[in-house]
Amino acid sequence: MTPNVIAQQEVDTRSWLMLLALSLLWGASFLFIKIAATDIPVFSLVFLRVALAALVLHLFIIMTKRSYPSDWRIVRLYVLMGLLNNAIPFVLIVYATPRIGAGAAGILNAMTPVFTLLIAHWLTADEKITARKAAGIMIGFAGVVVMIGPKAFGGLGVSVLASIAMLGATVSYGFSAVVAKSFRGIDPAVSSACQLTASSLLVLPLALVLDQPWTLPMPGATAIWATIGLAILSTALAYILFFQIISRAGGTNVMLVTLLIPPSAVLLGMLFLSETLSAGELAGMVLISAGLLVID
């Protein structure tokens, strides 16, 4: 969630290093998901991610003496944001990543700004698509088509369905970006903690009913550590770093991280999961990145 920024701020050396660190944290989330999902079912893994991250962020808020909103009417927006920005996309990402790989998931995740533009054009009066942005959107979609490749036309196989699920997560993020406008003027760390709390309450019943975790064997140590890394590093710490970059470089510049996440996810997948990048996935990454550069 990115607050409104009026003045364009510069990206200094420290901000670039922070952007690189953030891209590694968010790129690592796909690595953690692929590892943890081998032992932990989808809804249970998502619940652990959002609940642990919410706990860390609430501790951060208390330690830094931040204030919670006093208007209880905003709770409805937190629930909506918890659904659109956490629960739905996290479930789809956890389903997709083990099936298409951490690298491919990270590449498709870069479509988030493209769908955000389309949804904002449809639902808002002040964020319409220009000719330049339309060109960037078309280039980005071309990248997705190249990535999925001929498999999309040969029947909906597992990998194609997983790719569609990953794109569904980016669409959900796009809707959440429109809703996020309602939180202007509220500390984003507080809003993130509250929406993560809401998403925890939304996912918990699904995890209990569908996964029945008490009937499952204890996850292995690797899956447990991957879950902790996903919650603490790729969610809670990433949010805190995200807010710090916004304060230094502005909300527009922080979205440069979108270009850095795909190579981070691909590199980590190659190093730790022995994944390989196909020619189609490489071409798709180049096209999606080019589309984002044209857009901004």
PDB file of C-alpha atoms in Angstrom:
ATOM      1  CA  MET A   1       0.000   0.000   0.000  1.00  0.00           C
ATOM      2  CA  THR A   2       1.510   3.316  -1.092  1.00  0.00           C
ATOM      3  CA  PRO A   3       0.455   6.656   0.421  1.00  0.00           C
ATOM      4  CA  ASN A   4      -0.115   9.716  -1.738  1.00  0.00           C
ATOM      5  CA  VAL A   5       3.097  11.571  -2.543  1.00  0.00           C
ATOM      6  CA  ILE A   6       2.868  15.029  -4.104  1.00  0.00           C
ATOM      7  CA  ALA A   7       6.484  16.076  -4.556  1.00  0.00           C
ATOM      8  CA  GLN A   8       8.898  13.907  -6.521  1.00  0.00           C
ATOM      9  CA  GLN A   9      11.851  12.913  -4.343  1.00  0.00           C
ATOM     10  CA  GLU A  10      15.297  11.731  -5.420  1.00  0.00           C
ATOM     11  CA  VAL A  11      16.640   8.212  -5.035  1.00  0.00           C
ATOM     12  CA  ASP A  12      20.006   8.536  -3.296  1.00  0.00           C
ATOM     13  CA  THR A  13      22.590   5.780  -2.840  1.00  0.00           C
ATOM     14  CA  ARG A  14      21.149   4.631   0.486  1.00  0.00           C
ATOM     15  CA  SER A  15      17.648   4.492  -0.999  1.00  0.00           C
ATOM     16  CA  TRP A  16      18.919   2.336  -3.866  1.00  0.00           C
ATOM     17  CA  LEU A  17      20.534  -0.047  -1.388  1.00  0.00           C
ATOM     18  CA  MET A  18      17.271  -0.190   0.560  1.00  0.00           C
ATOM     19  CA  LEU A  19      15.346  -0.866  -2.659  1.00  0.00           C
ATOM     20  CA  LEU A  20      17.733  -3.714  -3.456  1.00  0.00           C
ATOM     21  CA  ALA A  21      17.274  -5.135   0.050  1.00  0.00           C
ATOM     22  CA  LEU A  22      13.484  -4.882  -0.284  1.00  0.00           C
ATOM     23  CA  SER A  23      13.570  -6.662  -3.651  1.00  0.00           C
ATOM     24  CA  LEU A  24      15.560  -9.490  -2.063  1.00  0.00           C
ATOM     25  CA  LEU A  25      13.081  -9.763   0.827  1.00  0.00           C
ATOM     26  CA  TRP A  26      10.081  -9.869  -1.491  1.00  0.00           C
ATOM     27  CA  GLY A  27      11.889 -12.050  -4.020  1.00  0.00           C
ATOM     28  CA  ALA A  28      12.757 -14.456  -1.195  1.00  0.00           C
ATOM     29  CA  SER A  29       9.054 -14.795  -0.345  1.00  0.00           C
ATOM     30  CA  PHE A  30       8.606 -17.041  -3.397  1.00  0.00           C
ATOM     31  CA  LEU A  31      11.566 -19.131  -2.272  1.00  0.00           C
ATOM     32  CA  PHE A  32      10.162 -19.468   1.262  1.00  0.00           C
ATOM     33  CA  ILE A  33       6.698 -20.341  -0.084  1.00  0.00           C
ATOM     34  CA  LYS A  34       7.980 -23.109  -2.356  1.00  0.00           C
ATOM     35  CA  ILE A  35       9.936 -24.661   0.531  1.00  0.00           C
ATOM     36  CA  ALA A  36       7.236 -24.318   3.213  1.00  0.00           C
ATOM     37  CA  ALA A  37       4.379 -25.451   0.946  1.00  0.00           C
ATOM     38  CA  THR A  38       5.865 -28.929   0.709  1.00  0.00           C
ATOM     39  CA  ASP A  39       4.890 -29.611   4.345  1.00  0.00           C
ATOM     40  CA  ILE A  40       2.233 -27.002   5.189  1.00  0.00           C
ATOM     41  CA  PRO A  41      -1.116 -26.738   3.347  1.00  0.00           C
ATOM     42  CA  VAL A  42      -2.148 -23.518   1.639  1.00  0.00           C
ATOM     43  CA  PHE A  43      -4.501 -21.881   4.150  1.00  0.00           C
ATOM     44  CA  SER A  44      -2.426 -22.834   7.178  1.00  0.00           C
ATOM     45  CA  LEU A  45       0.709 -21.375   5.585  1.00  0.00           C
ATOM     46  CA  VAL A  46      -1.072 -18.139   4.712  1.00  0.00           C
ATOM     47  CA  PHE A  47      -2.476 -17.858   8.244  1.00  0.00           C
ATOM     48  CA  LEU A  48       0.950 -18.362   9.799  1.00  0.00           C
ATOM     49  CA  ARG A  49       2.419 -15.758   7.462  1.00  0.00           C
ATOM     50  CA  VAL A  50      -0.103 -13.002   8.190  1.00  0.00           C
ATOM     51  CA  ALA A  51      -0.558 -13.767  11.905  1.00  0.00           C
ATOM     52  CA  LEU A  52       3.168 -13.797  12.725  1.00  0.00           C
ATOM     53  CA  ALA A  53       3.757 -10.686  10.609  1.00  0.00           C
ATOM     54  CA  ALA A  54       0.857  -8.889  12.319  1.00  0.00           C
ATOM     55  CA  LEU A  55       2.309  -9.742  15.723  1.00  0.00           C
ATOM     56  CA  VAL A  56       5.723  -8.337  14.762  1.00  0.00           C
ATOM     57  CA  LEU A  57       4.213  -5.151  13.335  1.00  0.00           C
ATOM     58  CA  HIS A  58       2.065  -4.572  16.429  1.00  0.00           C
ATOM     59  CA  LEU A  59       5.201  -4.897  18.560  1.00  0.00           C
ATOM     60  CA  PHE A  60       6.935  -2.427  16.217  1.00  0.00           C
ATOM     61  CA  ILE A  61       4.040   0.029  16.637  1.00  0.00           C
ATOM     62  CA  ILE A  62       4.148  -0.253  20.416  1.00  0.00           C
ATOM     63  CA  MET A  63       7.937   0.111  20.571  1.00  0.00           C
ATOM     64  CA  THR A  64       7.905   3.196  18.324  1.00  0.00           C
ATOM     65  CA  LYS A  65       4.914   4.669  20.223  1.00  0.00           C
ATOM     66  CA  ARG A  66       2.679   5.018  17.179  1.00  0.00           C
ATOM     67  CA  SER A  67      -1.064   5.572  17.535  1.00  0.00           C
ATOM     68  CA  TYR A  68      -3.935   3.405  16.333  1.00  0.00           C
ATOM     69  CA  PRO A  69      -6.969   5.015  14.621  1.00  0.00           C
ATOM     70  CA  SER A  70      -9.747   5.982  17.022  1.00  0.00           C
ATOM     71  CA  ASP A  71     -12.547   5.777  14.435  1.00  0.00           C
ATOM     72  CA  TRP A  72     -13.969   2.259  14.493  1.00  0.00           C
ATOM     73  CA  ARG A  73     -15.699   2.807  11.139  1.00  0.00           C
ATOM     74  CA  ILE A  74     -12.353   2.256   9.438  1.00  0.00           C
ATOM     75  CA  VAL A  75     -12.419  -1.380  10.577  1.00  0.00           C
ATOM     76  CA  ARG A  76     -14.525  -2.248   7.506  1.00  0.00           C
ATOM     77  CA  LEU A  77     -11.770  -0.907   5.258  1.00  0.00           C
ATOM     78  CA  TYR A  78      -9.144  -2.883   7.134  1.00  0.00           C
ATOM     79  CA  VAL A  79     -11.178  -6.044   6.568  1.00  0.00           C
ATOM     80  CA  LEU A  80     -11.508  -5.242   2.858  1.00  0.00           C
ATOM     81  CA  MET A  81      -7.780  -4.528   2.589  1.00  0.00           C
ATOM     82  CA  GLY A  82      -6.979  -7.686   4.527  1.00  0.00           C
ATOM     83  CA  LEU A  83      -9.025  -9.615   1.967  1.00  0.00           C
ATOM     84  CA  LEU A  84      -7.698  -7.941  -1.196  1.00  0.00           C
ATOM     85  CA  ASN A  85      -4.110  -7.181  -0.193  1.00  0.00           C
ATOM     86  CA  ASN A  86      -3.306 -10.268   1.884  1.00  0.00           C
ATOM     87  CA  ALA A  87      -5.786 -13.145   2.089  1.00  0.00           C
ATOM     88  CA  ILE A  88      -6.733 -13.603  -1.588  1.00  0.00           C
ATOM     89  CA  PRO A  89      -3.330 -12.901  -3.201  1.00  0.00           C
ATOM     90  CA  PHE A  90      -1.354 -14.827  -0.587  1.00  0.00           C
ATOM     91  CA  VAL A  91      -3.554 -17.929  -1.042  1.00  0.00           C
ATOM     92  CA  LEU A  92      -3.202 -17.741  -4.837  1.00  0.00           C
ATOM     93  CA  ILE A  93       0.558 -17.209  -4.605  1.00  0.00           C
ATOM     94  CA  VAL A  94       1.004 -20.154  -2.237  1.00  0.00           C
ATOM     95  CA  TYR A  95      -0.987 -22.321  -4.668  1.00  0.00           C
ATOM     96  CA  ALA A  96       0.939 -21.113  -7.734  1.00  0.00           C
ATOM     97  CA  THR A  97       4.559 -20.906  -6.595  1.00  0.00           C
ATOM     98  CA  PRO A  98       5.262 -24.628  -5.957  1.00  0.00           C
ATOM     99  CA  ARG A  99       3.761 -25.444  -9.368  1.00  0.00           C
ATOM    100  CA  ILE A 100       5.510 -22.908 -11.591  1.00  0.00           C
ATOM    101  CA  GLY A 101       8.622 -22.171  -9.536  1.00  0.00           C
ATOM    102  CA  ALA A 102       9.772 -19.239  -7.441  1.00  0.00           C
ATOM    103  CA  GLY A 103      11.379 -17.459 -10.383  1.00  0.00           C
ATOM    104  CA  ALA A 104       8.370 -17.633 -12.691  1.00  0.00           C
ATOM    105  CA  ALA A 105       6.054 -16.554  -9.865  1.00  0.00           C
ATOM    106  CA  GLY A 106       8.252 -13.541  -9.189  1.00  0.00           C
ATOM    107  CA  ILE A 107       8.192 -12.579 -12.867  1.00  0.00           C
ATOM    108  CA  LEU A 108       4.400 -12.787 -13.121  1.00  0.00           C
ATOM    109  CA  ASN A 109       4.098 -10.808  -9.890  1.00  0.00           C
ATOM    110  CA  ALA A 110       5.652  -7.876 -11.768  1.00  0.00           C
ATOM    111  CA  MET A 111       2.314  -7.493 -13.584  1.00  0.00           C
ATOM    112  CA  THR A 112       0.853  -5.913 -10.428  1.00  0.00           C
ATOM    113  CA  PRO A 113       1.384  -2.273 -11.550  1.00  0.00           C
ATOM    114  CA  VAL A 114      -0.144  -3.073 -14.942  1.00  0.00           C
ATOM    115  CA  PHE A 115      -3.380  -4.406 -13.448  1.00  0.00           C
ATOM    116  CA  THR A 116      -3.367  -1.568 -10.926  1.00  0.00           C
ATOM    117  CA  LEU A 117      -3.395   0.929 -13.792  1.00  0.00           C
ATOM    118  CA  LEU A 118      -6.244  -0.881 -15.545  1.00  0.00           C
ATOM    119  CA  ILE A 119      -8.372  -1.105 -12.401  1.00  0.00           C
ATOM    120  CA  ALA A 120      -7.661   2.495 -11.373  1.00  0.00           C
ATOM    121  CA  HIS A 121      -8.665   3.648 -14.876  1.00  0.00           C
ATOM    122  CA  TRP A 122     -11.949   1.758 -14.533  1.00  0.00           C
ATOM    123  CA  LEU A 123     -12.827   2.695 -10.944  1.00  0.00           C
ATOM    124  CA  THR A 124     -11.379   6.186 -10.424  1.00  0.00           C
ATOM    125  CA  ALA A 125     -11.857   9.547 -12.076  1.00  0.00           C
ATOM    126  CA  ASP A 126      -8.331  10.913 -11.645  1.00  0.00           C
ATOM    127  CA  GLU A 127      -6.090   8.036 -12.758  1.00  0.00           C
ATOM    128  CA  LYS A 128      -6.839   7.438 -16.418  1.00  0.00           C
ATOM    129  CA  ILE A 129      -4.628   5.488 -18.797  1.00  0.00           C
ATOM    130  CA  THR A 130      -2.572   7.598 -21.200  1.00  0.00           C
ATOM    131  CA  ALA A 131      -1.267   6.452 -24.596  1.00  0.00           C
ATOM    132  CA  ARG A 132       2.163   5.811 -23.069  1.00  0.00           C
ATOM    133  CA  LYS A 133       0.718   3.747 -20.246  1.00  0.00           C
ATOM    134  CA  ALA A 134      -1.457   1.821 -22.710  1.00  0.00           C
ATOM    135  CA  ALA A 135       1.660   0.924 -24.685  1.00  0.00           C
ATOM    136  CA  GLY A 136       3.363  -0.267 -21.502  1.00  0.00           C
ATOM    137  CA  ILE A 137       0.341  -2.386 -20.587  1.00  0.00           C
ATOM    138  CA  MET A 138       0.331  -4.083 -23.986  1.00  0.00           C
ATOM    139  CA  ILE A 139       4.059  -4.815 -23.739  1.00  0.00           C
ATOM    140  CA  GLY A 140       3.515  -6.277 -20.268  1.00  0.00           C
ATOM    141  CA  PHE A 141       0.681  -8.507 -21.440  1.00  0.00           C
ATOM    142  CA  ALA A 142       2.862  -9.655 -24.336  1.00  0.00           C
ATOM    143  CA  GLY A 143       5.427 -10.699 -21.747  1.00  0.00           C
ATOM    144  CA  VAL A 144       2.847 -12.800 -19.910  1.00  0.00           C
ATOM    145  CA  VAL A 145       1.781 -14.507 -23.144  1.00  0.00           C
ATOM    146  CA  VAL A 146       5.404 -15.283 -24.005  1.00  0.00           C
ATOM    147  CA  MET A 147       6.027 -16.620 -20.488  1.00  0.00           C
ATOM    148  CA  ILE A 148       3.073 -18.989 -20.434  1.00  0.00           C
ATOM    149  CA  GLY A 149       3.788 -19.937 -24.035  1.00  0.00           C
ATOM    150  CA  PRO A 150       2.043 -22.518 -26.235  1.00  0.00           C
ATOM    151  CA  LYS A 151       0.879 -24.452 -23.127  1.00  0.00           C
ATOM    152  CA  ALA A 152      -1.943 -21.936 -22.781  1.00  0.00           C
ATOM    153  CA  PHE A 153      -3.400 -23.105 -26.076  1.00  0.00           C
ATOM    154  CA  GLY A 154      -3.042 -26.826 -25.442  1.00  0.00           C
ATOM    155  CA  GLY A 155      -5.485 -27.199 -22.555  1.00  0.00           C
ATOM    156  CA  LEU A 156      -5.431 -25.853 -19.035  1.00  0.00           C
ATOM    157  CA  GLY A 157      -2.632 -27.862 -17.499  1.00  0.00           C
ATOM    158  CA  VAL A 158      -1.422 -27.488 -13.932  1.00  0.00           C
ATOM    159  CA  SER A 159       1.254 -24.931 -14.826  1.00  0.00           C
ATOM    160  CA  VAL A 160      -1.195 -22.811 -16.829  1.00  0.00           C
ATOM    161  CA  LEU A 161      -3.735 -22.825 -13.994  1.00  0.00           C
ATOM    162  CA  ALA A 162      -0.982 -21.883 -11.570  1.00  0.00           C
ATOM    163  CA  SER A 163       0.089 -19.022 -13.848  1.00  0.00           C
ATOM    164  CA  ILE A 164      -3.519 -17.817 -14.007  1.00  0.00           C
ATOM    165  CA  ALA A 165      -3.710 -18.019 -10.197  1.00  0.00           C
ATOM    166  CA  MET A 166      -0.545 -15.910  -9.975  1.00  0.00           C
ATOM    167  CA  LEU A 167      -2.067 -13.314 -12.281  1.00  0.00           C
ATOM    168  CA  GLY A 168      -5.231 -13.428 -10.149  1.00  0.00           C
ATOM    169  CA  ALA A 169      -3.093 -12.407  -7.177  1.00  0.00           C
ATOM    170  CA  THR A 170      -1.814  -9.366  -9.083  1.00  0.00           C
ATOM    171  CA  VAL A 171      -5.396  -8.396  -9.981  1.00  0.00           C
ATOM    172  CA  SER A 172      -6.337  -8.572  -6.305  1.00  0.00           C
ATOM    173  CA  TYR A 173      -3.367  -6.339  -5.483  1.00  0.00           C
ATOM    174  CA  GLY A 174      -4.647  -3.918  -8.121  1.00  0.00           C
ATOM    175  CA  PHE A 175      -8.049  -3.630  -6.448  1.00  0.00           C
ATOM    176  CA  SER A 176      -6.374  -3.195  -3.051  1.00  0.00           C
ATOM    177  CA  ALA A 177      -4.360  -0.252  -4.412  1.00  0.00           C
ATOM    178  CA  VAL A 178      -7.613   1.568  -5.209  1.00  0.00           C
ATOM    179  CA  VAL A 179      -9.012   0.849  -1.735  1.00  0.00           C
ATOM    180  CA  ALA A 180      -5.723   1.977  -0.170  1.00  0.00           C
ATOM    181  CA  LYS A 181      -6.527   5.582  -1.111  1.00  0.00           C
ATOM    182  CA  SER A 182      -8.938   5.598   1.819  1.00  0.00           C
ATOM    183  CA  PHE A 183      -6.002   5.302   4.239  1.00  0.00           C
ATOM    184  CA  ARG A 184      -4.331   8.590   3.344  1.00  0.00           C
ATOM    185  CA  GLY A 185      -3.218  10.380   6.468  1.00  0.00           C
ATOM    186  CA  ILE A 186      -2.958   7.175   8.518  1.00  0.00           C
ATOM    187  CA  ASP A 187       0.427   5.759   9.486  1.00  0.00           C
ATOM    188  CA  PRO A 188       1.025   2.990   6.893  1.00  0.00           C
ATOM    189  CA  ALA A 189       2.707   0.778   9.499  1.00  0.00           C
ATOM    190  CA  VAL A 190      -0.476   0.916  11.582  1.00  0.00           C
ATOM    191  CA  SER A 191      -2.674   0.255   8.559  1.00  0.00           C
ATOM    192  CA  SER A 192      -0.534  -2.720   7.539  1.00  0.00           C
ATOM    193  CA  ALA A 193      -0.644  -4.218  11.039  1.00  0.00           C
ATOM    194  CA  CYS A 194      -4.417  -3.788  11.183  1.00  0.00           C
ATOM    195  CA  GLN A 195      -5.037  -5.259   7.733  1.00  0.00           C
ATOM    196  CA  LEU A 196      -2.764  -8.214   8.513  1.00  0.00           C
ATOM    197  CA  THR A 197      -4.744  -8.764  11.714  1.00  0.00           C
ATOM    198  CA  ALA A 198      -7.974  -8.681   9.713  1.00  0.00           C
ATOM    199  CA  SER A 199      -6.610 -11.132   7.138  1.00  0.00           C
ATOM    200  CA  SER A 200      -5.507 -13.454   9.963  1.00  0.00           C
ATOM    201  CA  LEU A 201      -9.090 -13.565  11.244  1.00  0.00           C
ATOM    202  CA  LEU A 202     -10.396 -14.154   7.705  1.00  0.00           C
ATOM    203  CA  VAL A 203      -8.033 -17.028   6.909  1.00  0.00           C
ATOM    204  CA  LEU A 204      -8.122 -18.785  10.297  1.00  0.00           C
ATOM    205  CA  PRO A 205     -11.582 -20.419   9.853  1.00  0.00           C
ATOM    206  CA  LEU A 206     -10.596 -21.658   6.374  1.00  0.00           C
ATOM    207  CA  ALA A 207      -7.380 -23.139   7.727  1.00  0.00           C
ATOM    208  CA  LEU A 208      -9.230 -24.896  10.543  1.00  0.00           C
ATOM    209  CA  VAL A 209     -12.045 -26.269   8.353  1.00  0.00           C
ATOM    210  CA  LEU A 210     -10.183 -27.117   5.142  1.00  0.00           C
ATOM    211  CA  ASP A 211      -6.693 -28.011   6.376  1.00  0.00           C
ATOM    212  CA  GLN A 212      -7.563 -29.409   9.821  1.00  0.00           C
ATOM    213  CA  PRO A 213      -3.955 -28.805  10.909  1.00  0.00           C
ATOM    214  CA  TRP A 214      -4.307 -30.878  14.086  1.00  0.00           C
ATOM    215  CA  THR A 215      -4.606 -33.996  11.879  1.00  0.00           C
ATOM    216  CA  LEU A 216      -1.423 -33.278   9.930  1.00  0.00           C
ATOM    217  CA  PRO A 217       2.097 -34.451  10.796  1.00  0.00           C
ATOM    218  CA  MET A 218       4.514 -31.938  12.270  1.00  0.00           C
ATOM    219  CA  PRO A 219       6.242 -29.983   9.466  1.00  0.00           C
ATOM    220  CA  GLY A 220       9.954 -30.490   9.006  1.00  0.00           C
ATOM    221  CA  ALA A 221      12.482 -28.023  10.384  1.00  0.00           C
ATOM    222  CA  THR A 222      13.175 -26.613   6.916  1.00  0.00           C
ATOM    223  CA  ALA A 223       9.498 -25.823   6.331  1.00  0.00           C
ATOM    224  CA  ILE A 224       9.189 -24.234   9.777  1.00  0.00           C
ATOM    225  CA  TRP A 225      12.181 -21.964   9.233  1.00  0.00           C
ATOM    226  CA  ALA A 226      10.918 -21.071   5.761  1.00  0.00           C
ATOM    227  CA  THR A 227       7.559 -20.072   7.269  1.00  0.00           C
ATOM    228  CA  ILE A 228       9.269 -17.928   9.887  1.00  0.00           C
ATOM    229  CA  GLY A 229      11.364 -16.284   7.175  1.00  0.00           C
ATOM    230  CA  LEU A 230       8.252 -15.684   5.077  1.00  0.00           C
ATOM    231  CA  ALA A 231       6.414 -13.998   7.956  1.00  0.00           C
ATOM    232  CA  ILE A 232       9.223 -12.101   9.662  1.00  0.00           C
ATOM    233  CA  LEU A 233      11.529 -11.207   6.772  1.00  0.00           C
ATOM    234  CA  SER A 234       9.365 -11.136   3.642  1.00  0.00           C
ATOM    235  CA  THR A 235       6.272  -9.630   5.276  1.00  0.00           C
ATOM    236  CA  ALA A 236       6.870  -7.736   8.542  1.00  0.00           C
ATOM    237  CA  LEU A 237      10.437  -6.515   7.921  1.00  0.00           C
ATOM    238  CA  ALA A 238       9.653  -5.850   4.248  1.00  0.00           C
ATOM    239  CA  TYR A 239       6.722  -3.615   5.229  1.00  0.00           C
ATOM    240  CA  ILE A 240       8.892  -1.627   7.665  1.00  0.00           C
ATOM    241  CA  LEU A 241      11.626  -1.187   5.037  1.00  0.00           C
ATOM    242  CA  PHE A 242       8.985  -0.233   2.459  1.00  0.00           C
ATOM    243  CA  PHE A 243       7.748   2.594   4.712  1.00  0.00           C
ATOM    244  CA  GLN A 244      11.278   3.833   5.304  1.00  0.00           C
ATOM    245  CA  ILE A 245      11.953   4.022   1.559  1.00  0.00           C
ATOM    246  CA  ILE A 246       8.723   5.970   1.056  1.00  0.00           C
ATOM    247  CA  SER A 247       9.828   8.525   3.652  1.00  0.00           C
ATOM    248  CA  ARG A 248      13.240   8.908   1.959  1.00  0.00           C
ATOM    249  CA  ALA A 249      12.474   8.601  -1.760  1.00  0.00           C
ATOM    250  CA  GLY A 250       8.721   8.922  -2.147  1.00  0.00           C
ATOM    251  CA  GLY A 251       5.887   6.608  -3.100  1.00  0.00           C
ATOM    252  CA  THR A 252       6.563   6.737  -6.841  1.00  0.00           C
ATOM    253  CA  ASN A 253      10.238   5.836  -6.564  1.00  0.00           C
ATOM    254  CA  VAL A 254       9.600   2.946  -4.183  1.00  0.00           C
ATOM    255  CA  MET A 255       7.700   1.165  -6.954  1.00  0.00           C
ATOM    256  CA  LEU A 256      11.020   0.766  -8.767  1.00  0.00           C
ATOM    257  CA  VAL A 257      11.277  -2.338  -6.600  1.00  0.00           C
ATOM    258  CA  THR A 258       8.811  -3.955  -9.014  1.00  0.00           C
ATOM    259  CA  LEU A 259      11.598  -4.119 -11.590  1.00  0.00           C
ATOM    260  CA  LEU A 260      14.043  -5.634  -9.102  1.00  0.00           C
ATOM    261  CA  ILE A 261      11.850  -8.418  -7.669  1.00  0.00           C
ATOM    262  CA  PRO A 262      11.797 -10.715 -10.767  1.00  0.00           C
ATOM    263  CA  PRO A 263      15.603 -11.021 -11.103  1.00  0.00           C
ATOM    264  CA  SER A 264      15.865 -11.435  -7.311  1.00  0.00           C
ATOM    265  CA  ALA A 265      13.282 -14.241  -7.314  1.00  0.00           C
ATOM    266  CA  VAL A 266      14.897 -15.904 -10.341  1.00  0.00           C
ATOM    267  CA  LEU A 267      18.403 -15.706  -8.857  1.00  0.00           C
ATOM    268  CA  LEU A 268      17.314 -17.080  -5.473  1.00  0.00           C
ATOM    269  CA  GLY A 269      15.393 -19.891  -7.171  1.00  0.00           C
ATOM    270  CA  MET A 270      18.472 -20.841  -9.158  1.00  0.00           C
ATOM    271  CA  LEU A 271      20.809 -20.681  -6.159  1.00  0.00           C
ATOM    272  CA  PHE A 272      18.712 -22.509  -3.570  1.00  0.00           C
ATOM    273  CA  LEU A 273      16.139 -24.560  -5.512  1.00  0.00           C
ATOM    274  CA  SER A 274      18.172 -25.458  -8.614  1.00  0.00           C
ATOM    275  CA  GLU A 275      15.494 -23.887 -10.793  1.00  0.00           C
ATOM    276  CA  THR A 276      16.263 -23.077 -14.405  1.00  0.00           C
ATOM    277  CA  LEU A 277      14.985 -20.159 -16.460  1.00  0.00           C
ATOM    278  CA  SER A 278      13.575 -21.102 -19.842  1.00  0.00           C
ATOM    279  CA  ALA A 279      14.016 -18.908 -22.897  1.00  0.00           C
ATOM    280  CA  GLY A 280      10.303 -18.048 -22.770  1.00  0.00           C
ATOM    281  CA  GLU A 281      10.485 -17.016 -19.118  1.00  0.00           C
ATOM    282  CA  LEU A 282      13.565 -14.879 -19.782  1.00  0.00           C
ATOM    283  CA  ALA A 283      11.874 -13.192 -22.760  1.00  0.00           C
ATOM    284  CA  GLY A 284       8.738 -12.672 -20.667  1.00  0.00           C
ATOM    285  CA  MET A 285      10.748 -11.054 -17.871  1.00  0.00           C
ATOM    286  CA  VAL A 286      12.401  -8.684 -20.362  1.00  0.00           C
ATOM    287  CA  LEU A 287       9.052  -7.711 -21.908  1.00  0.00           C
ATOM    288  CA  ILE A 288       7.298  -7.173 -18.559  1.00  0.00           C
ATOM    289  CA  SER A 289      10.224  -5.061 -17.325  1.00  0.00           C
ATOM    290  CA  ALA A 290      10.158  -3.067 -20.576  1.00  0.00           C
ATOM    291  CA  GLY A 291       6.437  -2.507 -20.159  1.00  0.00           C
ATOM    292  CA  LEU A 292       6.923  -1.195 -16.625  1.00  0.00           C
ATOM    293  CA  LEU A 293       9.678   1.152 -17.807  1.00  0.00           C
ATOM    294  CA  VAL A 294       7.373   2.541 -20.500  1.00  0.00           C
ATOM    295  CA  ILE A 295       4.592   3.014 -17.926  1.00  0.00           C
ATOM    296  CA  ASP A 296       6.940   4.836 -15.494  1.00  0.00           C
TER     297      ASP A 296
END
